[in-house]
Coordinates of C-alpha atoms in Angstrom, one line a residue:
Chain P
X36 CA 124.2 77.5 59.5
X37 CA 126.1 76.3 56.5
X38 CA 127.6 72.8 56.4
X39 CA 131.3 72.8 57.2
X40 CA 131.6 69.2 56.3
X41 CA 129.3 66.3 54.9
X42 CA 129.2 65.1 58.6
X43 CA 126.8 67.9 59.2
X44 CA 124.5 66.3 56.7
X45 CA 124.9 62.9 58.2
X46 CA 124.0 64.1 61.7
X47 CA 121.1 66.3 60.3
X48 CA 119.6 63.1 58.6
X49 CA 120.3 61.0 61.7
X50 CA 118.0 63.3 63.7
X51 CA 115.4 64.0 61.1
X52 CA 115.1 60.5 59.5
X53 CA 117.1 58.0 61.7
X54 CA 115.1 54.9 60.5
X55 CA 115.3 55.7 56.7
X56 CA 117.6 53.4 54.7
X57 CA 120.6 55.3 53.8
X58 CA 122.8 52.6 52.0
X59 CA 122.1 49.3 50.5
X60 CA 124.5 46.5 49.3
X61 CA 123.6 42.9 48.4
X62 CA 124.4 41.7 51.8
X63 CA 122.3 44.3 53.7
X64 CA 121.4 47.9 54.4
X65 CA 122.0 50.5 57.0
X66 CA 119.8 53.2 58.2
X67 CA 121.0 56.8 58.8
X68 CA 121.1 56.1 62.4
X69 CA 123.3 52.9 62.0
X70 CA 125.4 54.8 59.3
X71 CA 126.3 57.6 61.7
X72 CA 126.7 55.3 64.7
X73 CA 129.2 53.0 62.7
X74 CA 131.1 56.1 61.3
X75 CA 131.6 57.3 64.9
X76 CA 132.7 53.8 66.1
X77 CA 135.5 53.9 63.4
X78 CA 136.3 57.7 64.2
X79 CA 136.8 56.8 67.9
X80 CA 139.0 53.9 67.0
X81 CA 141.0 56.2 64.6
X82 CA 141.1 58.9 67.4
X83 CA 143.6 56.6 69.2
X84 CA 145.9 56.5 66.5
X85 CA 146.7 60.3 66.0
X86 CA 145.7 60.6 62.2
X87 CA 144.1 64.0 62.3
X88 CA 145.1 66.0 59.4
X89 CA 146.7 63.0 57.7
X90 CA 145.8 60.3 55.3
X91 CA 143.9 57.0 56.3
X92 CA 143.8 54.4 53.6
X93 CA 141.1 52.1 53.1
X94 CA 141.3 48.6 51.5
X95 CA 138.0 47.2 51.4
X96 CA 135.2 46.0 49.2
X97 CA 132.4 48.4 48.3
X98 CA 129.9 47.9 51.2
X99 CA 127.8 49.7 53.5
X100 CA 130.3 49.4 56.3
X101 CA 133.0 50.9 54.0
X102 CA 131.0 54.0 53.3
X103 CA 130.6 54.2 57.2
X104 CA 134.3 53.7 57.4
X105 CA 135.1 56.6 55.0
X106 CA 132.8 58.9 57.2
X107 CA 134.4 57.5 60.2
X108 CA 138.0 58.8 59.0
X109 CA 136.2 62.2 58.6
X110 CA 135.1 62.1 62.1
X111 CA 138.8 61.5 63.2
X112 CA 139.6 64.7 61.0
X113 CA 141.6 62.9 58.7
X114 CA 141.2 62.3 54.9
X115 CA 140.7 59.0 53.2
X116 CA 141.9 57.3 50.3
X117 CA 140.3 54.2 49.0
X118 CA 142.9 51.8 47.5
X119 CA 141.4 49.4 44.7
X120 CA 142.1 45.9 45.9
X121 CA 142.9 44.9 42.2
X122 CA 146.0 47.2 42.0
X123 CA 149.3 45.4 41.6
X124 CA 151.1 45.5 44.9
X125 CA 153.9 48.0 43.9
X126 CA 151.3 50.6 42.8
X127 CA 149.2 50.0 46.1
X128 CA 152.4 50.4 48.1
X129 CA 153.5 53.3 46.2
X130 CA 150.0 55.0 46.9
X131 CA 150.2 54.2 50.7
X132 CA 153.7 55.7 50.6
X133 CA 152.7 58.9 48.9
X134 CA 149.8 59.3 51.4
X135 CA 152.1 58.6 54.4
X136 CA 149.4 56.8 55.8
X137 CA 149.8 55.3 59.2
X138 CA 146.6 53.3 59.4
X139 CA 144.9 51.2 56.5
X140 CA 141.3 50.1 57.3
X141 CA 140.3 46.9 55.9
X142 CA 137.3 44.7 56.2
X143 CA 137.6 41.1 57.2
X144 CA 137.4 39.9 53.7
X145 CA 140.5 42.0 52.9
X146 CA 142.6 42.0 56.0
X147 CA 144.7 38.9 55.0
X148 CA 145.3 40.6 51.5
X149 CA 146.3 43.6 53.1
X150 CA 148.8 42.0 55.5
X151 CA 150.5 40.4 52.6
X152 CA 150.4 43.6 50.3
X153 CA 151.6 46.0 52.6
X154 CA 153.9 43.6 54.7
X155 CA 157.1 45.5 56.1
X156 CA 155.6 49.0 55.8
X157 CA 155.2 51.0 58.9
X158 CA 151.6 51.1 58.7
X159 CA 148.9 49.7 61.1
X160 CA 146.1 47.6 59.7
X161 CA 142.8 48.0 61.5
X162 CA 140.1 45.3 60.9
X163 CA 136.8 47.4 60.2
X164 CA 134.6 44.4 60.9
X165 CA 136.0 43.8 64.4
X166 CA 136.2 47.6 65.2
X167 CA 132.6 48.1 64.5
X168 CA 131.5 44.8 66.1
X169 CA 133.3 45.6 69.2
X170 CA 131.5 49.0 69.1
X171 CA 128.2 47.8 68.0
X172 CA 125.2 49.5 69.4
X173 CA 123.2 47.2 71.9
X174 CA 120.3 45.3 70.5
X175 CA 117.8 47.2 72.6
X176 CA 119.3 50.6 71.6
X177 CA 116.3 51.6 69.5
X178 CA 114.1 51.4 72.7
X179 CA 116.6 53.2 74.8
X180 CA 118.3 55.8 72.7
X181 CA 118.9 58.1 75.6
X182 CA 120.8 55.6 77.5
X183 CA 122.8 54.8 74.3
X184 CA 123.7 58.4 73.4
X185 CA 124.7 58.8 77.0
X186 CA 127.1 55.8 76.8
X187 CA 128.5 57.3 73.5
X188 CA 129.1 60.7 75.0
X189 CA 131.2 59.6 77.9
X190 CA 134.9 60.3 77.3
X191 CA 134.1 60.9 73.7
X192 CA 137.2 62.5 71.8
X193 CA 135.3 63.3 68.7
X194 CA 133.7 66.6 69.5
X195 CA 137.1 68.1 70.4
X196 CA 138.7 66.8 67.2
X197 CA 135.7 68.1 65.3
X198 CA 135.8 71.5 66.9
X199 CA 139.5 72.0 65.2
X200 CA 138.4 71.1 61.9
X201 CA 138.2 73.8 59.0
X202 CA 136.5 73.1 55.8
X203 CA 139.8 73.8 54.0
X204 CA 141.2 70.6 55.2
X205 CA 141.4 67.7 52.9
X206 CA 138.5 65.3 52.6
X207 CA 139.6 62.6 50.2
X208 CA 142.3 61.7 48.0
X209 CA 141.8 59.9 44.4
X210 CA 144.8 58.8 42.3
X211 CA 145.2 59.4 38.7
X212 CA 147.5 58.4 36.2
X213 CA 150.8 60.6 36.3
X214 CA 153.1 61.5 33.2
X215 CA 156.3 61.2 35.5
X216 CA 155.3 57.5 35.7
X217 CA 153.9 57.3 39.1
X218 CA 150.2 57.8 40.0
X219 CA 149.2 61.4 41.3
X220 CA 147.0 61.9 44.4
X221 CA 144.5 64.6 43.9
X222 CA 143.5 66.1 47.1
X223 CA 139.9 67.5 47.7
X224 CA 138.9 69.6 50.4
X225 CA 135.8 69.6 52.3
X226 CA 134.4 72.8 51.2
X227 CA 134.5 71.8 47.4
X228 CA 132.1 68.9 48.2
X229 CA 129.9 70.9 50.6
X230 CA 129.8 73.6 47.8
X231 CA 129.2 71.3 44.8
X232 CA 126.7 68.8 46.1
X233 CA 123.9 71.2 46.7
X234 CA 124.4 72.7 43.4
X235 CA 124.6 69.4 41.9
X236 CA 121.4 68.1 43.5
X237 CA 119.5 71.0 42.6
X238 CA 120.3 71.5 39.0
X239 CA 119.8 67.8 38.3
X240 CA 116.5 67.9 40.1
X241 CA 117.4 65.0 42.6
X242 CA 115.1 64.5 45.7
X243 CA 115.0 62.8 48.9
X244 CA 112.7 60.0 47.3
X245 CA 115.4 59.1 44.9
X246 CA 117.4 55.9 45.0
X247 CA 120.9 56.4 43.4
X248 CA 122.4 53.0 41.7
X249 CA 126.0 53.4 42.4
X250 CA 128.0 52.1 39.6
X251 CA 131.5 53.8 40.3
X252 CA 134.2 52.3 42.5
X253 CA 134.8 54.2 45.7
X254 CA 138.2 55.5 44.5
X255 CA 136.5 57.3 41.5
X256 CA 135.0 60.7 42.1
X257 CA 131.8 59.7 40.3
X258 CA 130.8 57.9 43.5
X259 CA 131.2 61.2 45.5
X260 CA 128.0 62.4 43.7
X261 CA 126.0 59.2 44.5
X262 CA 127.0 59.1 48.2
X263 CA 126.9 62.7 49.3
X264 CA 123.8 63.5 47.1
X265 CA 122.1 60.7 49.1
X266 CA 123.6 62.2 52.5
X267 CA 122.6 65.7 51.6
X268 CA 119.1 64.8 50.5
X269 CA 118.4 62.2 52.9
X270 CA 118.0 59.8 49.8
X271 CA 119.1 56.3 49.5
X272 CA 122.2 54.8 47.7
X273 CA 122.3 51.2 46.3
X274 CA 125.9 50.0 45.9
X275 CA 126.3 47.9 43.0
X276 CA 129.1 45.4 43.3
X277 CA 131.9 45.6 40.4
X278 CA 131.5 41.9 39.4
X279 CA 127.8 42.7 38.5
X280 CA 129.0 44.3 35.4
X281 CA 129.9 41.1 33.9
X282 CA 126.5 39.6 35.0
X283 CA 123.7 41.8 33.6
X284 CA 120.9 39.4 35.0
X285 CA 122.3 40.1 38.6
X286 CA 122.9 43.7 37.8
X287 CA 119.5 44.6 36.5
X288 CA 117.8 42.4 39.2
X289 CA 119.4 44.3 41.8
X290 CA 118.7 47.7 40.3
X291 CA 115.1 46.8 39.7
X292 CA 114.6 45.2 43.2
X293 CA 115.7 48.5 44.9
X294 CA 113.7 50.7 43.0
X295 CA 116.5 52.7 41.4
X296 CA 115.6 55.9 40.1
X297 CA 119.0 57.8 39.2
X298 CA 122.0 56.4 37.4
X299 CA 125.1 58.5 37.9
X300 CA 127.4 56.3 35.7
X301 CA 130.5 56.4 33.8
X302 CA 129.5 56.4 29.9
X303 CA 131.4 53.1 29.5
X304 CA 129.3 51.4 32.1
X305 CA 126.1 52.4 30.2
X306 CA 127.7 50.8 27.2
X307 CA 128.6 47.7 29.0
X308 CA 125.0 47.4 30.0
X309 CA 123.5 47.8 26.6
X310 CA 126.0 45.5 24.9
X311 CA 125.6 42.9 27.4
X312 CA 121.9 43.0 26.6
X313 CA 120.9 44.2 30.1
X314 CA 118.3 46.6 28.7
X315 CA 116.1 43.5 27.5
X316 CA 116.2 42.2 31.2
X317 CA 114.5 43.4 34.4
X318 CA 113.2 47.0 34.1
X319 CA 113.8 49.8 36.2
X320 CA 110.3 51.1 36.7
X321 CA 111.3 54.2 38.6
X322 CA 114.2 55.2 36.6
X323 CA 113.8 58.8 35.6
X324 CA 117.5 60.2 35.1
X325 CA 120.8 59.1 33.9
X326 CA 123.7 61.3 34.4
X327 CA 126.8 60.0 32.6
X328 CA 130.3 61.2 32.6
X329 CA 133.9 60.2 31.9
X330 CA 133.6 60.2 28.0
X331 CA 131.1 60.7 25.3
X332 CA 128.3 58.1 25.1
X333 CA 128.3 56.7 21.5
X334 CA 125.2 57.6 19.4
X335 CA 124.1 54.0 19.1
X336 CA 124.0 53.5 22.8
X337 CA 122.4 56.7 23.5
X338 CA 119.5 55.7 20.9
X339 CA 119.4 52.2 22.5
X340 CA 118.9 53.4 26.0
X341 CA 116.3 56.2 24.9
X342 CA 114.6 53.5 23.1
X343 CA 114.2 51.3 26.0
X344 CA 113.6 54.2 28.5
X345 CA 112.0 57.1 26.4
X346 CA 110.9 59.1 29.4
X347 CA 114.2 59.2 31.1
X348 CA 116.2 62.4 31.0
X349 CA 119.7 62.1 30.1
X350 CA 122.7 64.4 31.2
X351 CA 126.1 64.8 29.8
X352 CA 128.5 65.8 32.6
X353 CA 132.0 66.7 32.2
X354 CA 135.0 67.6 34.4
X355 CA 138.3 66.1 35.8
X356 CA 138.7 65.1 39.4
X357 CA 140.7 68.0 40.0
X358 CA 137.5 70.4 40.0
X359 CA 135.4 67.9 42.1
X360 CA 133.3 65.8 39.9
X361 CA 132.0 68.0 37.1
X362 CA 132.1 71.6 36.1
X363 CA 129.8 71.6 33.2
X364 CA 126.5 69.5 32.1
X365 CA 124.1 69.4 29.2
X366 CA 120.6 68.1 29.4
X367 CA 120.0 66.0 26.2
X368 CA 117.2 67.1 24.2
X369 CA 115.2 64.9 21.8
X370 CA 117.5 66.2 18.9
X371 CA 120.6 65.2 20.7
X372 CA 119.7 61.3 21.4
X373 CA 120.8 60.8 17.5
X374 CA 123.2 63.5 17.1
X375 CA 126.7 63.0 16.2
X376 CA 128.3 65.0 19.2
X377 CA 126.5 66.1 22.3
X378 CA 127.8 69.4 24.0
X379 CA 129.4 69.1 27.5
X380 CA 127.4 72.1 28.0
X381 CA 127.2 75.0 30.4
X382 CA 129.0 75.5 33.8
X383 CA 127.3 74.5 37.1
X384 CA 126.7 77.4 39.3
X385 CA 129.9 78.5 41.2
X386 CA 132.1 77.2 38.9
X387 CA 134.0 79.2 36.4
X388 CA 134.9 77.5 33.1
X389 CA 136.7 79.3 30.3
X390 CA 138.8 78.6 27.2
X391 CA 142.6 79.9 26.9
X392 CA 144.2 79.7 23.4
X393 CA 147.8 78.9 22.7
X394 CA 148.9 82.4 23.5
X395 CA 147.0 82.4 26.9
X396 CA 144.5 84.7 25.7
X397 CA 140.7 84.1 26.4
X398 CA 138.4 82.5 23.7
X399 CA 135.0 84.1 23.5
X400 CA 134.0 83.6 20.0
X401 CA 132.3 80.4 18.8
X402 CA 134.0 77.5 16.9
X403 CA 137.6 78.5 18.1
X404 CA 139.5 76.0 20.1
X405 CA 141.1 76.5 23.5
X406 CA 142.2 74.7 26.7
X407 CA 139.4 74.3 29.2
X408 CA 140.4 76.0 32.3
X409 CA 138.3 76.1 35.6
X410 CA 138.4 78.3 38.9
X411 CA 136.3 78.4 41.9
X412 CA 135.8 76.6 45.2
X413 CA 135.8 73.4 43.4
X414 CA 139.6 73.4 42.7
X415 CA 141.4 70.6 44.4
X416 CA 143.8 71.6 47.1
X417 CA 146.5 70.2 44.8
X418 CA 148.4 66.9 44.4
X419 CA 150.1 65.1 47.2
X420 CA 153.7 65.9 47.0
X421 CA 154.9 68.1 44.4
X422 CA 153.8 66.1 41.1
X423 CA 152.2 68.0 38.5
X424 CA 151.7 71.5 39.9
X425 CA 151.9 73.2 36.5
X426 CA 148.4 72.4 36.2
X427 CA 147.3 74.7 39.0
X428 CA 148.5 78.1 38.0
X429 CA 147.8 81.8 38.2
X430 CA 145.1 82.9 35.8
X431 CA 147.3 84.4 33.2
X432 CA 144.2 86.7 32.0
X433 CA 143.9 88.2 35.5
X434 CA 146.7 90.7 36.2
X435 CA 144.7 92.4 39.1
X436 CA 145.4 89.5 41.9
X437 CA 146.5 86.1 41.9
X438 CA 143.5 84.1 40.8
X439 CA 144.1 80.1 40.9
X440 CA 143.0 78.1 38.1
X441 CA 143.1 74.6 37.0
X442 CA 144.3 73.9 33.3
X443 CA 142.5 70.7 32.4
X444 CA 144.6 69.7 29.4
X445 CA 141.4 69.3 27.6
X446 CA 140.5 71.1 24.4
X447 CA 137.2 72.7 23.9
X448 CA 135.1 75.0 21.7
X449 CA 131.9 76.9 21.9
X450 CA 129.0 76.6 19.5
X451 CA 126.9 79.3 18.4
X452 CA 124.6 79.1 21.4
X453 CA 127.7 79.3 23.6
X454 CA 127.4 75.6 24.7
X455 CA 130.8 74.2 25.3
X456 CA 131.9 71.0 23.2
X457 CA 134.8 68.7 24.1
X458 CA 137.4 68.3 21.2
X459 CA 140.1 66.0 22.6
X460 CA 143.5 66.3 24.6
X461 CA 146.5 68.5 24.2
X462 CA 149.0 66.0 25.6
X463 CA 149.3 62.4 25.6
X464 CA 146.6 61.6 28.1
X465 CA 143.8 59.3 27.0
X466 CA 140.4 58.1 28.2
X467 CA 140.2 54.5 27.9
X468 CA 137.3 52.5 29.5
X469 CA 136.5 55.4 31.7
X470 CA 140.0 55.9 33.2
X471 CA 142.3 58.7 32.4
X472 CA 145.6 57.5 31.5
X473 CA 149.0 59.2 30.7
X474 CA 150.6 57.1 27.9
X475 CA 154.0 58.1 29.5
X476 CA 153.1 56.1 32.7
X477 CA 152.7 53.0 30.5
X478 CA 156.1 53.7 28.8
X479 CA 157.9 54.3 31.9
X480 CA 156.5 51.0 33.2
X481 CA 157.7 49.2 30.2
X482 CA 161.1 50.8 30.2
X483 CA 161.4 49.4 33.8
X484 CA 161.3 45.7 32.3
X485 CA 164.5 44.1 32.2
X486 CA 165.9 44.2 28.6
X487 CA 163.5 46.8 27.3
X488 CA 165.5 49.5 25.9
X489 CA 162.8 52.1 24.9
X490 CA 159.0 52.0 24.7
X491 CA 156.5 53.9 23.0
X492 CA 152.7 53.8 23.6
X493 CA 150.0 54.7 21.1
X494 CA 146.1 54.6 21.4
X495 CA 144.2 53.1 18.6
X496 CA 141.1 55.2 18.9
X497 CA 139.2 53.1 16.3
X498 CA 139.7 49.9 18.0
X499 CA 139.9 51.5 21.4
X500 CA 143.2 49.6 22.2
X501 CA 146.4 50.8 23.9
X502 CA 149.3 49.6 21.7
X503 CA 152.8 49.4 23.1
X504 CA 155.9 49.2 20.7
X505 CA 159.1 48.3 22.5
X506 CA 162.6 47.6 21.4
X507 CA 164.8 45.3 23.2
X508 CA 162.8 42.2 24.3
X509 CA 161.5 39.8 21.5
X510 CA 159.5 37.8 23.8
X511 CA 156.3 40.1 24.3
X512 CA 154.5 37.7 26.7
X513 CA 157.3 38.3 29.1
X514 CA 156.9 42.0 28.9
X515 CA 153.1 41.6 29.3
X516 CA 153.6 39.4 32.5
X517 CA 156.0 42.1 33.9
X518 CA 153.6 44.8 33.2
X519 CA 150.8 43.0 34.8
X520 CA 152.9 43.4 38.0
X521 CA 153.3 47.0 37.8
X522 CA 150.1 48.4 36.2
X523 CA 146.4 48.3 36.9
X524 CA 144.6 46.0 34.5
X525 CA 142.9 49.0 32.5
X526 CA 146.4 50.3 31.7
X527 CA 147.6 47.0 30.2
X528 CA 148.3 47.4 26.6
X529 CA 145.9 45.4 24.4
X530 CA 148.8 44.9 22.0
X531 CA 152.5 44.6 22.6
X532 CA 154.7 44.9 19.5
X533 CA 158.4 44.1 19.4
X534 CA 160.3 46.4 17.1
X535 CA 163.9 46.5 16.2
X536 CA 164.2 50.1 16.5
X537 CA 161.6 52.7 17.5
X538 CA 161.8 55.3 14.9
X539 CA 162.9 58.7 16.2
X540 CA 162.5 62.1 15.0
X541 CA 165.0 64.9 14.8
X542 CA 164.8 65.8 18.5
X543 CA 165.6 62.3 19.5
X544 CA 161.9 61.6 20.6
X545 CA 159.8 58.6 19.4
X546 CA 158.2 59.6 16.1
X547 CA 154.8 58.5 16.8
X548 CA 153.5 59.2 13.2
X549 CA 156.1 56.7 11.8
X550 CA 155.4 54.2 14.6
X551 CA 151.8 54.2 13.7
X552 CA 152.6 53.3 10.3
X553 CA 155.1 50.7 11.2
X554 CA 152.7 49.1 13.7
X555 CA 150.0 49.0 11.1
X556 CA 147.7 51.4 12.7
X557 CA 146.1 54.0 10.6
X558 CA 148.0 57.1 10.7
X559 CA 145.1 59.2 10.7
X560 CA 143.0 57.1 13.2
Chain E
X128 CA 134.0 22.0 18.3
X129 CA 137.5 22.1 17.7
X130 CA 137.1 24.5 14.9
X131 CA 134.9 26.7 16.9
X132 CA 137.5 26.7 19.9
X133 CA 140.2 27.8 17.4
X134 CA 138.0 30.7 16.2
X135 CA 137.3 31.8 19.8
X136 CA 141.0 31.8 20.4
X137 CA 141.7 33.9 17.4
X138 CA 139.1 36.5 18.5
X139 CA 140.6 36.5 22.1
X140 CA 144.1 37.1 20.7
X141 CA 142.6 40.0 18.7
X142 CA 141.4 41.5 22.1
X143 CA 144.7 40.9 23.9
X144 CA 147.6 38.9 22.5
X145 CA 150.2 37.0 24.6
X146 CA 147.9 35.0 26.6
X147 CA 147.7 31.0 26.5
X148 CA 144.2 30.9 26.0
X149 CA 143.9 27.1 25.6
X150 CA 145.4 26.8 29.2
X151 CA 143.5 29.5 31.1
X152 CA 140.5 28.3 33.0
X153 CA 139.4 31.7 34.6
X154 CA 139.7 34.2 32.2
X155 CA 137.3 36.7 34.2
X156 CA 138.1 36.2 37.9
X157 CA 141.9 36.1 37.1
X158 CA 141.5 39.4 35.5
X159 CA 142.6 38.5 31.8
X160 CA 139.3 39.8 30.3
X161 CA 137.7 43.1 31.8
X162 CA 134.1 43.8 31.5
X163 CA 134.8 45.9 28.6
X164 CA 136.8 43.0 27.0
X165 CA 133.9 40.7 27.4
X166 CA 131.7 43.1 25.9
X167 CA 133.9 43.3 22.7
X168 CA 134.2 39.5 22.8
X169 CA 130.3 39.2 22.6
X170 CA 130.2 41.5 19.6
X171 CA 132.9 39.7 18.0
X172 CA 131.4 36.2 18.6
X173 CA 128.1 37.3 17.2
X174 CA 129.5 38.7 14.0
X175 CA 131.9 35.8 13.5
X176 CA 129.3 33.0 14.1
X177 CA 126.3 34.9 12.9
X178 CA 124.3 34.3 16.0
X179 CA 122.6 36.3 18.5
X180 CA 123.4 35.5 22.1
X181 CA 120.4 35.5 24.5
X182 CA 120.7 37.9 27.4
X183 CA 120.4 35.0 30.0
X184 CA 123.7 33.3 28.5
X185 CA 125.6 36.4 29.0
X186 CA 127.4 36.3 32.6
X187 CA 131.0 35.9 33.7
X188 CA 130.9 32.3 34.4
X189 CA 130.1 31.4 30.8
X190 CA 133.3 33.4 29.7
X191 CA 135.7 31.7 32.1
X192 CA 137.5 29.6 29.6
X193 CA 137.6 28.7 25.8
X194 CA 135.8 25.4 26.5
X195 CA 133.0 27.2 28.4
X196 CA 132.6 30.0 25.6
X197 CA 132.5 27.1 23.1
X198 CA 129.8 25.1 25.1
X199 CA 127.8 28.3 25.4
X200 CA 127.6 29.0 21.7
X201 CA 127.3 25.3 20.6
X202 CA 123.5 25.3 20.9
X203 CA 123.3 28.3 18.7
X204 CA 125.4 26.6 15.9
X205 CA 123.2 23.4 15.8

């Protein structure tokens, strides 16, 4: 029978390979049996909180136990949303409010911080570490699994909860920058994941013997590919702590020690490792495939990685969170390594990817640009609340029935071989350090700083820098400190410029071209 | 040493202005420098001072403050 949720995969591996290592972090590891058991501990604790159908927020470090907690939320028929511990308090609070989460799961390392951050909110904090310890399997459980599972079955609320779950229900919510000034929660259903992961693993040639070196934070959907590919195949995922990316010796040591064979990384993380000289440190002897996404991998870095790992296959994957991980991919050939531009390629099976021009007509010919649109099971349920619903629309070229599509806002073109190339954005969204950012969101945050009359944000592509111009506050240091309280770090402008007047065009909007000249940025950059 | 430090501060200001770099003691852990910014700084240091940092020297602790960065690159300059 087809899997309804990823829990079916978890339980299949628990039966088939209970002793195999499922997940590793620097502090320890968990077998499939332990992962499933801990997940059910969390599920039972949550069952008492009446969370089914709603959101459970997770405020914890990236560890084996946090992965178990995510699965535990699914056992309780709720959906999870991981909140980055580094987010400023107002942003984290806004997320929990948007989610209407009744419960926040924290590990013991985060519980104090969570208490402070979510003070006065009507939300219950559950200490994951304690909740798992209280339900920890007996030391002799391995020799007496029959008794153990009998204990587990007594008065277990989970089977009934599970019975009522359908695969159209939400599984997780990831937040992305919103043009209205508040982050948007993208809601992904179970079906989208159980549909995509088998296609992904097969297309990428991933196997049970693989070890995935997980780079992406758990609130990024790049990690969905690591975690659930491992679960589906019965492979192993090694969770790399974020701080290792500042310490290449620790990072490469960890990757080599755990025989990592697959890297599914943001392109920016590959760049970090190569610039930080990680490629000349401990070698990943088993590395055989690198699947990167998020943005283009610059030629020099492509060549550097290829030089050090000549036998590794590189894959460029493309797609926004709203279509569940990726919708297209391209396996790099020898000629692609030094090429100026690498295609994002062709669609994954069961994902429909097409281009619409400015008049909403289908673009089929090569070298004409259009907006990249996607349809299929992979589409998100939508956004939490009502934000940004104009992106999920009826397909304008299908007048026969209502076919729902997602307009990515990305511009693409086909080459003569009908491979898709990414050509930029149609709006003010940018990709900076692997993050999707609406420049509007930074402008709204800046305009909420006391004294700032007007703000306009530009992106300096050449210097990969966010530049904010503001009128009203001459002390830009004060604007910077205020922004730190409102925005996550990756959204903080690298440069804040005070200008007496932001130039306006005849429609009364900020004249970005004039502002580029005024701030000394190349007009054509 | 003082000149080195001043040069480092100039580079840091190019990455992220509006920070009192002479005072900050934990640039990385306090979130003033991201991994991408550390990376940019490495490239800038190598270009400005005409040196090539060894992989073993590159870790977060050595980028904690202007003093630490100056200490790290001092052996390359002598």
